[in-house]
Coordinates of C-alpha atoms in Angstrom, one line a residue:
M1 CA 0.0 0.0 0.0
E2 CA 2.9 2.4 0.7
L3 CA 4.4 1.7 -2.7
R4 CA 1.1 2.3 -4.4
A5 CA 0.6 5.6 -2.6
E6 CA 4.1 6.8 -3.6
L7 CA 3.4 5.7 -7.3
L8 CA 0.1 7.5 -7.3
K9 CA 1.7 10.8 -6.2
S10 CA 4.0 10.7 -9.2
I11 CA 1.3 9.5 -11.6
W12 CA -1.0 12.3 -10.4
Y13 CA 1.6 14.9 -11.6
G14 CA 1.8 13.1 -15.0
F15 CA -2.0 13.1 -15.3
T16 CA -2.4 16.8 -14.4
A17 CA 0.4 17.7 -16.8
L18 CA -1.7 16.2 -19.7
D19 CA -4.7 18.4 -18.7
L20 CA -3.7 21.4 -20.7
E21 CA -7.0 23.2 -20.4
K22 CA -7.1 22.7 -16.6
S23 CA -10.6 21.1 -16.9
G24 CA -9.7 18.1 -14.8
K25 CA -10.0 15.7 -17.8
V26 CA -7.5 14.2 -20.3
S27 CA -8.2 12.7 -23.8
K28 CA -8.1 9.0 -24.3
S29 CA -5.2 9.2 -26.7
Q30 CA -3.0 10.9 -24.2
L31 CA -4.0 8.3 -21.6
K32 CA -3.0 5.6 -23.9
V33 CA 0.5 7.1 -24.2
L34 CA 0.7 7.6 -20.5
S35 CA -0.4 4.0 -19.7
H36 CA 2.0 2.5 -22.2
N37 CA 4.9 4.5 -20.7
L38 CA 3.9 3.5 -17.2
C39 CA 3.8 -0.2 -18.2
T40 CA 7.2 0.2 -19.7
V41 CA 8.9 1.7 -16.7
L42 CA 7.0 -0.6 -14.3
C43 CA 8.1 -3.7 -16.3
I44 CA 4.6 -5.1 -16.7
P45 CA 2.9 -6.2 -20.0
H46 CA 0.8 -3.6 -21.7
D47 CA -2.6 -4.3 -23.2
P48 CA -3.3 -1.6 -25.8
V49 CA -7.0 -2.4 -26.2
A50 CA -7.8 -2.5 -22.4
L51 CA -8.2 1.2 -22.3
E52 CA -10.8 1.2 -25.1
E53 CA -12.7 -1.7 -23.6
H54 CA -12.7 -0.1 -20.2
F55 CA -14.1 3.2 -21.5
R56 CA -16.2 1.6 -24.3
D57 CA -19.5 2.7 -22.7
D58 CA -18.2 6.2 -22.0
D59 CA -18.3 8.3 -25.2
D60 CA -18.4 11.6 -23.5
G61 CA -14.9 12.5 -24.6
P62 CA -12.0 13.2 -22.1
V63 CA -11.6 11.2 -18.9
S64 CA -11.3 12.7 -15.4
S65 CA -8.9 11.5 -12.8
Q66 CA -11.7 9.7 -10.9
G67 CA -12.6 7.9 -14.2
Y68 CA -9.0 6.9 -14.9
M69 CA -8.4 5.6 -11.4
P70 CA -10.3 2.3 -11.8
Y71 CA -8.4 1.5 -15.0
L72 CA -5.1 2.5 -13.5
T73 CA -5.7 0.3 -10.4
K74 CA -6.9 -2.8 -12.3
Y75 CA -4.6 -2.9 -15.3
I76 CA -1.4 -1.3 -14.0
L77 CA -1.0 -1.0 -10.2
D78 CA -2.5 -4.4 -9.3
K79 CA 0.2 -6.0 -11.6
V80 CA 3.1 -4.1 -10.1
E81 CA 5.6 -6.3 -8.1
E82 CA 7.9 -4.6 -5.7
G83 CA 11.6 -5.0 -6.6
S84 CA 10.9 -5.7 -10.3
F85 CA 11.4 -2.1 -11.4
K86 CA 13.2 1.1 -10.4
K87 CA 11.0 3.7 -8.9
E88 CA 13.4 6.4 -10.0
D89 CA 12.4 5.6 -13.6
V90 CA 8.8 6.2 -12.8
D91 CA 9.6 9.5 -11.1
E92 CA 11.8 10.6 -14.1
L93 CA 8.9 9.8 -16.5
C94 CA 6.3 11.8 -14.5
W95 CA 8.8 14.6 -13.8
T96 CA 9.5 14.9 -17.6
L97 CA 5.8 15.3 -18.2
T98 CA 5.0 17.7 -15.5
A99 CA 8.2 19.8 -15.7
K100 CA 7.4 20.8 -19.4
K101 CA 4.2 22.3 -18.3
N102 CA 4.8 23.7 -14.8
Y103 CA 8.5 24.2 -14.2
R104 CA 9.6 27.3 -16.0
P105 CA 12.6 28.8 -14.0
D106 CA 14.2 32.1 -15.0
K107 CA 17.1 31.0 -17.2
S108 CA 18.9 34.3 -16.7
S109 CA 19.1 33.9 -12.9
C110 CA 22.5 32.8 -11.6
T111 CA 20.9 30.9 -8.7
I112 CA 18.8 28.5 -10.8
L113 CA 19.1 24.9 -9.8
P114 CA 20.3 22.2 -12.3
E115 CA 17.6 20.0 -13.8
K116 CA 18.9 17.0 -11.8
D117 CA 18.7 18.9 -8.5
A118 CA 15.2 20.1 -9.3
F119 CA 14.1 16.5 -10.0
R120 CA 15.5 15.3 -6.7
L121 CA 13.8 18.1 -4.8
W122 CA 10.5 17.2 -6.6
C123 CA 11.0 13.6 -5.4
L124 CA 11.7 14.7 -1.9
F125 CA 8.6 17.0 -2.0
N126 CA 6.5 14.0 -3.0
F127 CA 7.9 11.8 -0.3
L128 CA 7.2 14.4 2.5
S129 CA 3.9 15.8 1.1
E130 CA 0.5 15.0 2.7
D131 CA -1.6 12.1 1.3
K132 CA -4.2 14.5 0.0
Y133 CA -4.7 15.9 -3.5
P134 CA -3.7 18.4 -4.8
L135 CA -0.4 17.5 -3.2
V136 CA 0.9 20.1 -0.7
M137 CA 3.5 20.1 2.0
V138 CA 2.9 21.6 5.5
P139 CA 5.3 24.3 6.6
D140 CA 6.8 22.0 9.3
E141 CA 7.9 19.4 6.7
V142 CA 9.3 22.2 4.5
E143 CA 11.3 23.5 7.4
Y144 CA 12.5 19.9 8.2
L145 CA 13.6 19.3 4.6
L146 CA 15.5 22.6 4.4
K147 CA 17.2 22.0 7.7
K148 CA 18.4 18.6 6.4
I149 CA 19.8 20.3 3.3
C150 CA 21.5 23.1 5.3
T151 CA 22.9 20.5 7.7
A152 CA 24.4 18.6 4.7
M153 CA 26.0 21.9 3.6
S154 CA 27.2 22.6 7.2
I155 CA 25.2 25.9 7.5
E156 CA 22.3 27.1 9.6
L157 CA 18.9 27.6 8.1
N158 CA 17.7 31.2 7.8
C159 CA 14.3 30.9 9.4
V160 CA 13.5 34.6 8.7
E161 CA 13.5 34.1 4.9
L162 CA 11.5 31.0 5.2
E163 CA 8.8 32.7 7.4
D164 CA 8.6 35.6 5.0
F165 CA 8.1 33.2 2.1
I166 CA 5.4 31.2 4.0
S167 CA 3.6 34.4 5.0
Q168 CA 2.9 35.3 1.3
E169 CA -0.7 35.5 0.4
S170 CA -0.5 32.9 -2.4
V171 CA 1.1 30.4 -0.1
Q172 CA -1.5 31.0 2.6
L173 CA -4.3 30.5 0.1
N174 CA -3.1 27.6 -2.1
G175 CA -0.7 25.9 0.3
F176 CA 3.0 25.0 -0.2
T177 CA 3.0 23.3 -3.6
V178 CA 6.1 21.8 -5.3
W179 CA 6.3 24.6 -7.8
V180 CA 6.3 27.2 -5.0
F181 CA 9.0 25.2 -3.2
L182 CA 11.2 25.0 -6.4
E183 CA 10.6 28.8 -6.9
M184 CA 11.8 29.4 -3.3
M185 CA 14.9 27.3 -3.9
N186 CA 15.7 29.0 -7.3
S187 CA 15.4 32.4 -5.6
G188 CA 18.6 31.8 -3.8
K189 CA 17.4 33.2 -0.5
I190 CA 18.0 29.9 1.3
T191 CA 21.3 29.1 -0.4
R192 CA 22.7 32.6 -0.6
G193 CA 26.5 32.6 -0.9
I194 CA 26.8 28.8 -1.3
D195 CA 28.5 27.2 -4.3
K196 CA 26.2 25.3 -6.7
A197 CA 28.4 22.2 -6.5
T198 CA 28.0 22.2 -2.7
V199 CA 24.2 22.6 -3.0
S200 CA 24.0 19.8 -5.5
M201 CA 26.0 17.5 -3.3
A202 CA 23.8 18.3 -0.3
I203 CA 20.6 17.7 -2.3
E204 CA 22.0 14.4 -3.5
E205 CA 22.9 13.3 0.0
V206 CA 19.5 14.2 1.4
Y207 CA 17.8 12.5 -1.6
R208 CA 19.7 9.3 -1.1
E209 CA 19.0 9.4 2.7
I210 CA 15.3 10.0 2.5
V211 CA 14.1 8.7 -0.9
G212 CA 16.8 6.0 -1.3
D213 CA 16.5 4.8 2.4
V214 CA 20.3 5.1 2.9
L215 CA 20.8 5.3 6.6
K216 CA 24.6 5.9 6.4
E217 CA 27.4 5.9 3.8
G218 CA 31.2 6.1 4.1
Y219 CA 34.6 4.4 4.0
L220 CA 35.5 1.6 6.4
W221 CA 38.3 -0.9 6.7
K222 CA 37.0 -4.5 6.3
K223 CA 38.8 -7.7 7.2
G224 CA 38.7 -10.4 4.5
Q225 CA 37.0 -13.8 5.2
L226 CA 39.6 -15.9 3.4
R227 CA 42.9 -14.0 3.2
R228 CA 42.2 -12.2 6.5
N229 CA 43.7 -9.0 5.1
W230 CA 42.4 -5.4 5.6
K231 CA 40.9 -3.5 2.6
E232 CA 39.2 -0.1 2.5
R233 CA 35.6 -0.3 1.2
W234 CA 32.7 2.1 0.6
F235 CA 29.8 0.9 2.7
T236 CA 26.1 1.8 2.1
L237 CA 23.6 0.9 4.9
R238 CA 19.9 0.4 4.2
P239 CA 17.2 -0.9 6.5
S240 CA 17.4 -4.4 4.9
N241 CA 21.1 -4.8 4.0
L242 CA 24.7 -3.5 4.2
S243 CA 26.5 -3.3 0.9
Y244 CA 30.1 -2.5 0.3
Y245 CA 31.9 -1.4 -2.9
T246 CA 35.4 -0.7 -4.1
G247 CA 34.7 3.1 -4.4
E248 CA 32.1 5.7 -3.6
D249 CA 30.8 5.6 -7.2
R250 CA 29.1 2.3 -6.1
K251 CA 29.8 0.6 -9.5
D252 CA 31.7 -2.5 -8.3
C253 CA 29.7 -4.2 -5.5
Q254 CA 32.0 -6.5 -3.5
G255 CA 29.4 -7.9 -1.2
N256 CA 25.9 -7.6 0.4
I257 CA 25.2 -8.4 4.1
V258 CA 21.5 -9.1 4.7
L259 CA 20.3 -7.7 8.0
D260 CA 17.6 -9.5 10.1
G261 CA 16.6 -9.9 13.7
N262 CA 19.5 -12.5 14.3
C263 CA 22.2 -9.9 13.5
C264 CA 24.0 -7.9 16.2
V265 CA 26.9 -5.4 16.3
E266 CA 29.6 -5.4 18.9
V267 CA 32.6 -3.1 19.7
L268 CA 36.0 -4.8 19.5
P269 CA 39.3 -3.8 21.1
D270 CA 42.1 -2.5 18.9
R271 CA 44.4 -5.1 17.4
D272 CA 46.3 -6.0 14.2
G273 CA 47.3 -2.4 13.9
K274 CA 43.7 -1.3 13.6
R275 CA 41.8 1.0 15.9
C276 CA 38.1 1.8 16.5
M277 CA 37.1 -1.7 15.5
F278 CA 33.6 -3.3 15.6
C279 CA 32.0 -6.4 14.2
L280 CA 28.7 -7.4 12.6
K281 CA 27.6 -10.9 13.5
T282 CA 25.1 -12.9 11.4
L283 CA 24.0 -16.5 11.7
S284 CA 26.7 -17.7 9.3
K285 CA 29.5 -15.1 9.4
T286 CA 31.2 -12.4 11.5
Y287 CA 32.4 -9.3 9.7
E288 CA 35.2 -7.3 11.3
M289 CA 35.4 -3.6 10.4
S290 CA 37.5 -0.6 11.5
A291 CA 36.4 3.1 11.5
S292 CA 38.5 6.2 11.2
D293 CA 37.7 7.4 14.7
T294 CA 35.6 6.7 17.7
K295 CA 32.8 9.0 16.6
Q296 CA 32.5 7.2 13.2
R297 CA 32.4 3.9 15.0
Q298 CA 29.6 5.1 17.3
E299 CA 27.6 6.4 14.4
W300 CA 28.0 3.2 12.4
T301 CA 27.1 0.9 15.2
A302 CA 24.1 3.1 16.1
A303 CA 23.0 3.1 12.4
I304 CA 23.3 -0.7 12.1
Q305 CA 21.3 -1.2 15.3
T306 CA 18.6 1.1 13.9
A307 CA 18.5 -0.9 10.7
I308 CA 18.1 -4.1 12.7
R309 CA 15.4 -2.6 14.9
L310 CA 13.4 -1.4 11.8
H311 CA 13.6 -5.0 10.4
V312 CA 12.5 -6.5 13.6
E313 CA 9.6 -4.0 13.8
G314 CA 8.6 -4.8 10.2
K315 CA 9.3 -1.3 8.9
T316 CA 11.0 -0.8 5.5
S317 CA 12.0 2.8 5.7
L318 CA 13.3 5.0 8.6
H319 CA 12.1 8.3 7.1
K320 CA 8.6 7.0 6.4
D321 CA 8.4 6.0 10.1
L322 CA 9.8 9.5 11.1
K323 CA 7.3 11.2 8.8
L324 CA 4.4 9.3 10.4
K325 CA 5.7 10.2 13.9
R326 CA 6.0 13.9 12.9
R327 CA 2.4 13.8 11.5
E328 CA 1.2 12.2 14.8
Q329 CA 3.0 15.0 16.7
R330 CA 1.3 17.6 14.5
E331 CA -2.1 16.0 15.1
Q332 CA -1.4 15.9 18.8
R333 CA -0.4 19.6 18.8
E334 CA -3.6 20.4 16.8
K335 CA -5.7 18.4 19.4
R336 CA -4.0 20.3 22.2
R337 CA -4.7 23.6 20.4
Q338 CA -8.3 22.7 20.0
A339 CA -8.5 21.6 23.6
K340 CA -7.0 25.0 24.6
E341 CA -9.5 26.8 22.4
E342 CA -12.3 24.8 24.0
E343 CA -10.9 25.7 27.4
L344 CA -10.8 29.4 26.4
Q345 CA -14.4 29.1 25.2
R346 CA -15.4 27.5 28.4
L347 CA -13.6 30.3 30.3
R348 CA -15.4 32.9 28.2
A349 CA -18.7 31.1 28.9
L350 CA -17.9 31.2 32.6
Q351 CA -17.0 34.9 32.3
E352 CA -20.3 35.5 30.6
E353 CA -22.1 33.6 33.3
R354 CA -20.3 35.6 35.9
E355 CA -21.3 38.8 34.2
R356 CA -24.8 37.6 33.9
K357 CA -24.9 36.8 37.6
L358 CA -23.4 40.2 38.4
A359 CA -26.2 41.7 36.3
E360 CA -28.7 39.7 38.2
L361 CA -27.1 40.9 41.4
E362 CA -27.4 44.5 40.3
L363 CA -31.0 43.8 39.4
L364 CA -31.5 42.4 42.9
K365 CA -29.8 45.5 44.4
E366 CA -32.0 47.7 42.3
A367 CA -35.1 45.7 43.5
Q368 CA -33.8 46.0 47.1
R369 CA -33.5 49.8 46.6
Q370 CA -37.0 49.9 45.1
A371 CA -38.3 47.8 48.0
Q372 CA -36.5 50.1 50.5
A373 CA -38.1 53.1 48.8
L374 CA -41.5 51.4 48.9
L375 CA -40.9 50.6 52.6
E376 CA -40.0 54.3 53.2
Q377 CA -43.1 55.4 51.4
D378 CA -45.2 53.0 53.4
E379 CA -43.5 54.2 56.6
Q380 CA -44.2 57.8 55.5
R381 CA -47.8 56.9 54.7
R382 CA -48.2 55.2 58.1
R383 CA -46.7 58.2 59.8
Q384 CA -49.0 60.5 58.0
Q385 CA -51.9 58.2 58.9
H386 CA -50.6 58.1 62.5
E387 CA -50.4 61.9 62.6
Q388 CA -53.8 62.2 61.1
L389 CA -55.1 59.7 63.6
Q390 CA -53.3 61.5 66.4
R391 CA -54.9 64.7 65.3
A392 CA -58.2 63.0 65.1
L393 CA -57.7 61.5 68.5
E394 CA -56.7 64.9 69.9
V395 CA -59.9 66.3 68.4
Q396 CA -61.8 63.4 69.9
L397 CA -60.0 63.9 73.2
R398 CA -61.0 67.5 73.2
E399 CA -64.5 66.4 72.3
A400 CA -64.2 63.7 74.9
E401 CA -62.9 66.3 77.4
E402 CA -66.0 68.2 76.8
A403 CA -68.1 65.1 77.3
R404 CA -65.8 63.1 79.6
V405 CA -68.4 61.8 81.7
S406 CA -70.6 60.7 78.9
M407 CA -67.8 59.3 76.7
Q408 CA -65.6 57.6 79.3
A409 CA -66.3 54.1 78.0
E410 CA -65.8 55.2 74.4
M411 CA -62.4 56.8 75.2
A412 CA -61.2 53.6 76.9
L413 CA -62.1 51.7 73.7
K414 CA -60.3 54.3 71.5
E415 CA -57.2 54.1 73.7
E416 CA -57.1 50.3 73.5
E417 CA -57.5 50.6 69.7
A418 CA -54.6 53.1 69.6
E419 CA -52.5 50.7 71.6
R420 CA -53.2 47.9 69.2
Q421 CA -52.2 50.1 66.3
R422 CA -48.9 51.0 68.0
K423 CA -48.2 47.3 68.6
R424 CA -49.0 46.6 65.0
I425 CA -46.6 49.3 63.9
H426 CA -43.9 48.0 66.2
E427 CA -44.4 44.5 64.8
L428 CA -44.2 45.8 61.3
E429 CA -41.0 47.7 62.0
E430 CA -39.4 44.6 63.6
M431 CA -40.5 42.5 60.6
Q432 CA -38.9 45.0 58.2
R433 CA -35.7 44.9 60.2
R434 CA -35.6 41.1 60.0
L435 CA -36.4 41.2 56.3
E436 CA -33.5 43.5 55.7
E437 CA -31.1 41.3 57.7
A438 CA -32.3 38.2 55.9
L439 CA -31.7 40.0 52.5
Q440 CA -28.2 41.0 53.6
Q441 CA -27.4 37.5 54.7
E442 CA -28.7 36.1 51.4
I443 CA -26.6 38.5 49.4
K444 CA -23.5 37.7 51.4
A445 CA -24.2 34.0 51.0
R446 CA -24.4 34.3 47.3
R447 CA -21.2 36.3 47.1
D448 CA -19.4 33.7 49.3
E449 CA -20.8 31.0 47.0
E450 CA -19.5 32.7 43.9
A451 CA -16.1 33.3 45.5
F452 CA -15.9 29.6 46.6
R453 CA -16.8 28.5 43.0
Y454 CA -14.1 30.7 41.4
A455 CA -11.6 29.6 44.0
Q456 CA -12.5 25.9 43.4
A457 CA -12.3 26.3 39.6
G458 CA -8.8 28.0 40.0
L459 CA -7.6 25.2 42.3
L460 CA -8.9 22.5 39.9
A461 CA -7.1 24.2 36.9
E462 CA -3.9 24.7 38.9
E463 CA -4.1 21.1 40.1
E464 CA -4.5 19.8 36.5
E465 CA -1.5 21.9 35.3
K466 CA 0.6 20.7 38.2
M467 CA -0.4 17.1 37.5
K468 CA 0.6 17.5 33.8
A469 CA 3.9 19.0 34.7
L470 CA 4.5 16.3 37.3
M471 CA 3.7 13.6 34.7
A472 CA 6.1 15.2 32.2
L473 CA 8.8 15.5 34.8
Q474 CA 8.3 11.9 35.8
E475 CA 8.6 10.8 32.2
E476 CA 11.8 12.9 31.7
Q477 CA 13.2 11.5 34.9
E478 CA 12.5 7.9 33.9
E479 CA 14.0 8.5 30.4
Y480 CA 17.1 10.1 32.0
I481 CA 17.5 7.3 34.5
L482 CA 17.3 4.6 31.8
K483 CA 19.8 6.6 29.7
T484 CA 22.1 7.0 32.7
Q485 CA 21.9 3.3 33.5
R486 CA 22.7 2.3 29.9
E487 CA 25.6 4.7 29.8
K488 CA 26.8 3.4 33.2
Q489 CA 26.6 -0.2 32.0
E490 CA 28.5 0.6 28.8
L491 CA 31.2 2.5 30.7
K492 CA 31.5 -0.4 33.2
Q493 CA 31.8 -2.9 30.4
E494 CA 34.4 -0.8 28.7
M495 CA 36.4 -0.4 32.0
E496 CA 36.3 -4.1 32.6
N497 CA 37.6 -4.8 29.0
K498 CA 40.4 -2.3 29.5
S499 CA 41.2 -3.7 32.9
R500 CA 41.4 -7.3 31.5
A501 CA 43.6 -6.1 28.6
L502 CA 45.9 -4.2 31.1
D503 CA 46.3 -7.3 33.3
E504 CA 47.1 -9.4 30.3
A505 CA 49.7 -6.9 29.1
Q506 CA 51.2 -6.8 32.6
R507 CA 51.4 -10.6 32.8
Q508 CA 53.1 -10.8 29.3
L509 CA 55.5 -8.1 30.4
E510 CA 56.5 -10.0 33.5
E511 CA 57.0 -13.1 31.4
V512 CA 59.2 -11.2 29.0
R513 CA 61.3 -9.9 31.8
A514 CA 61.7 -13.3 33.3
N515 CA 62.6 -14.8 30.0
R516 CA 65.1 -12.0 29.4
H517 CA 66.7 -12.7 32.8
R518 CA 67.1 -16.3 31.9
V519 CA 68.5 -15.5 28.5
D520 CA 71.0 -13.1 30.2
Q521 CA 72.1 -16.0 32.5
D522 CA 72.4 -18.3 29.5
V523 CA 74.5 -15.7 27.7
V524 CA 76.8 -15.4 30.6
A525 CA 77.2 -19.1 30.9
A526 CA 77.7 -19.5 27.2
Q527 CA 80.4 -16.7 27.2
R528 CA 82.2 -18.5 30.0
K529 CA 82.1 -21.8 28.2
L530 CA 83.2 -20.1 25.0
R531 CA 86.3 -18.6 26.7
Q532 CA 87.1 -22.0 28.2
A533 CA 86.7 -23.7 24.9
S534 CA 88.8 -21.1 23.1
T535 CA 91.6 -21.6 25.7
N536 CA 91.4 -25.4 25.2
V537 CA 91.5 -25.0 21.4
K538 CA 94.6 -22.8 21.6
H539 CA 96.3 -25.3 23.9
W540 CA 95.6 -28.3 21.8
N541 CA 96.6 -26.4 18.6
V542 CA 100.1 -25.8 20.2
Q543 CA 100.3 -29.4 21.2
M544 CA 99.3 -30.6 17.8
N545 CA 101.8 -28.4 16.0
R546 CA 104.5 -29.8 18.2
L547 CA 103.5 -33.4 17.5
M548 CA 103.2 -33.1 13.8
R549 CA 107.0 -33.9 13.3
P550 CA 107.7 -37.7 13.7
I551 CA 110.2 -38.7 16.3
G552 CA 112.8 -41.3 15.3
P553 CA 114.2 -44.1 17.5
G554 CA 116.8 -42.8 19.9
E555 CA 115.7 -39.2 19.6
K556 CA 114.7 -37.3 22.6
R557 CA 111.4 -35.4 22.6
P558 CA 111.8 -31.7 23.3
S559 CA 110.4 -30.2 26.5
L560 CA 106.8 -29.1 26.3
G561 CA 107.0 -26.5 29.0
S562 CA 106.5 -26.4 32.7
S563 CA 103.4 -28.6 32.6
F564 CA 105.3 -31.4 30.6
S565 CA 108.8 -31.6 32.1
S566 CA 109.6 -35.2 31.0
F567 CA 107.6 -37.2 28.5
Q568 CA 108.8 -40.6 27.3
I569 CA 107.4 -42.2 24.1
P570 CA 106.8 -45.9 24.5
T571 CA 108.7 -48.1 22.2
Q572 CA 106.7 -49.5 19.3
R573 CA 107.5 -50.8 15.9
D574 CA 105.9 -47.9 14.1
P575 CA 105.9 -44.9 16.4
G576 CA 105.0 -42.4 13.5
L577 CA 101.8 -44.2 12.8
R578 CA 100.8 -44.0 16.5
L579 CA 101.6 -40.3 16.5
R580 CA 99.4 -39.7 13.5
M581 CA 96.5 -41.5 15.1
K582 CA 96.8 -39.4 18.3
S583 CA 97.0 -36.3 16.2
E584 CA 93.8 -37.2 14.3
E585 CA 92.0 -37.9 17.6
K586 CA 93.0 -34.5 18.9
D587 CA 92.0 -32.9 15.7
D588 CA 88.5 -34.4 16.0
E589 CA 88.2 -33.2 19.6
S590 CA 89.3 -29.6 18.6
K591 CA 86.7 -29.6 15.8
E592 CA 84.0 -30.6 18.3
N593 CA 85.1 -27.8 20.6
V594 CA 85.0 -25.3 17.7
D595 CA 81.5 -26.5 16.7
S596 CA 80.3 -26.1 20.3
S597 CA 81.7 -22.6 20.5
A598 CA 80.2 -21.7 17.2
G599 CA 76.8 -22.9 18.4
C600 CA 77.1 -20.8 21.6
E601 CA 78.1 -17.8 19.5
K602 CA 75.0 -18.3 17.3
R603 CA 72.8 -18.6 20.3
L604 CA 74.3 -15.4 21.8
S605 CA 73.7 -13.6 18.5
H606 CA 70.1 -14.7 18.5
A607 CA 69.6 -13.6 22.1
S608 CA 71.1 -10.2 21.4
N609 CA 68.8 -9.6 18.5
G610 CA 65.7 -10.5 20.6
D611 CA 64.8 -13.5 18.4
M612 CA 65.5 -16.3 20.9
D613 CA 62.5 -18.6 21.5
I614 CA 61.0 -18.1 25.0
P615 CA 60.1 -21.5 26.6

């Protein structure tokens, strides 16, 4: 499905390039040519009459992309077999079709990209674009791609120029299309002051890394499997294999190592004059390699482990996985943004509710003021009535004074009625006071309730934020602890390896010193024996020279020195023969002494040159 989606992106450009009138439809003759070319580059048989039979009932003229899709799926895409064709050929075909119509750079500009670089950027754009038509790329992916290219050129991306380009009205309305992207690259704002060759090399490197699934490339020293000699090879690592060539042109492939879940990579100690060594173990073989420095070895081992991990997880491309992860991160950011907007809307609703309640409270206060005014009016009216009643009572009292005797009983009744009226007024005043106190308590209770609600909402929001921060800190702490434990274990393993190597070297040094001491003793003994043998040889040579002349009968033998004062030759029939036999025996003994001295000298010479065998 991933291969079909990538092919459809390129074919979509080829289809839209044939739509010269921009009506969304293409003539059948053009579709025949497009289908034949697609079958050719996809290495599948082409049926020339299938298109006519498929659209036999459709005589309305040109065919839309929705109408061409069933034919494309049934007769072309369903027959495609992965690995039987080169996807770059399909991309070149579709690029050739679409570039003639849409890619028209300013030839007079000195910053225009070569055709090959524009094609590679087009492929990179298709790889990183969204799976929606028309194909566009989100600004985050554009920034990611430009950062990769600038990193390959060892420069830093100018984000200001990129933001100015993204903020243009055409980009905001239509999105970041591939032609807008190529226009931005041809403008020279991103690669200002950089040589064209450097830009081309950077684009090719990023193209091979992202589109070609090349995890890492470079020179390494490799130990042979048969001759066991070291040769420098150019290695190319992909998620499924590790290939090595004689040179970086990748023309002469010397081998291909298939990576699977049974492979592993290990760091080796320095030996055989090579440093920064590591090995790749498979089920059948172990490949030993040497990097230029420790950083390169670390990068290679990490890249190989990443390739093995991708194979174990069933993933075919690292950058496809990274693209999906970035897309998930963008979706999560969008969800967080929506959640934040919903929270803001909820806060605005709470603010509106608060304002509404404040308005209601103002209305209540206004009603209270009106009630107070009504109470005052009633009180004033009652006072007026009381004053009128008092005046009437005074009139009646004056009248009653005039007729006190006759109206005594009536006055008593009037006084009782007045007392009842006063009690009633007092009760009404007490009731009014209680009503005012109750109203004040209700207002205070409502205010306290609102304050408690706002405080509770603030505490809940603060508690939620602290809980999120705590969870994030806990995750970071766990990741840091795991990372520290891994680094500590690696350092401990490395220290143990170095300690074992140091102990082994110390032991070998002690053995060499002991052997050297024994050799020195052997040399002294051999020299002593050599001097003794040389003295014996000289002595016997003198004796032999004296005995070479035969002694006749009756002659006296001359004196041989202080050690031989008197020597008598026994009488024999042939004394000359006996002397010759003795001389031959002495000659043999002298030769044996000479040979032994020569052997000692030879051993001494070997010991002095450091080539003596150590037992």
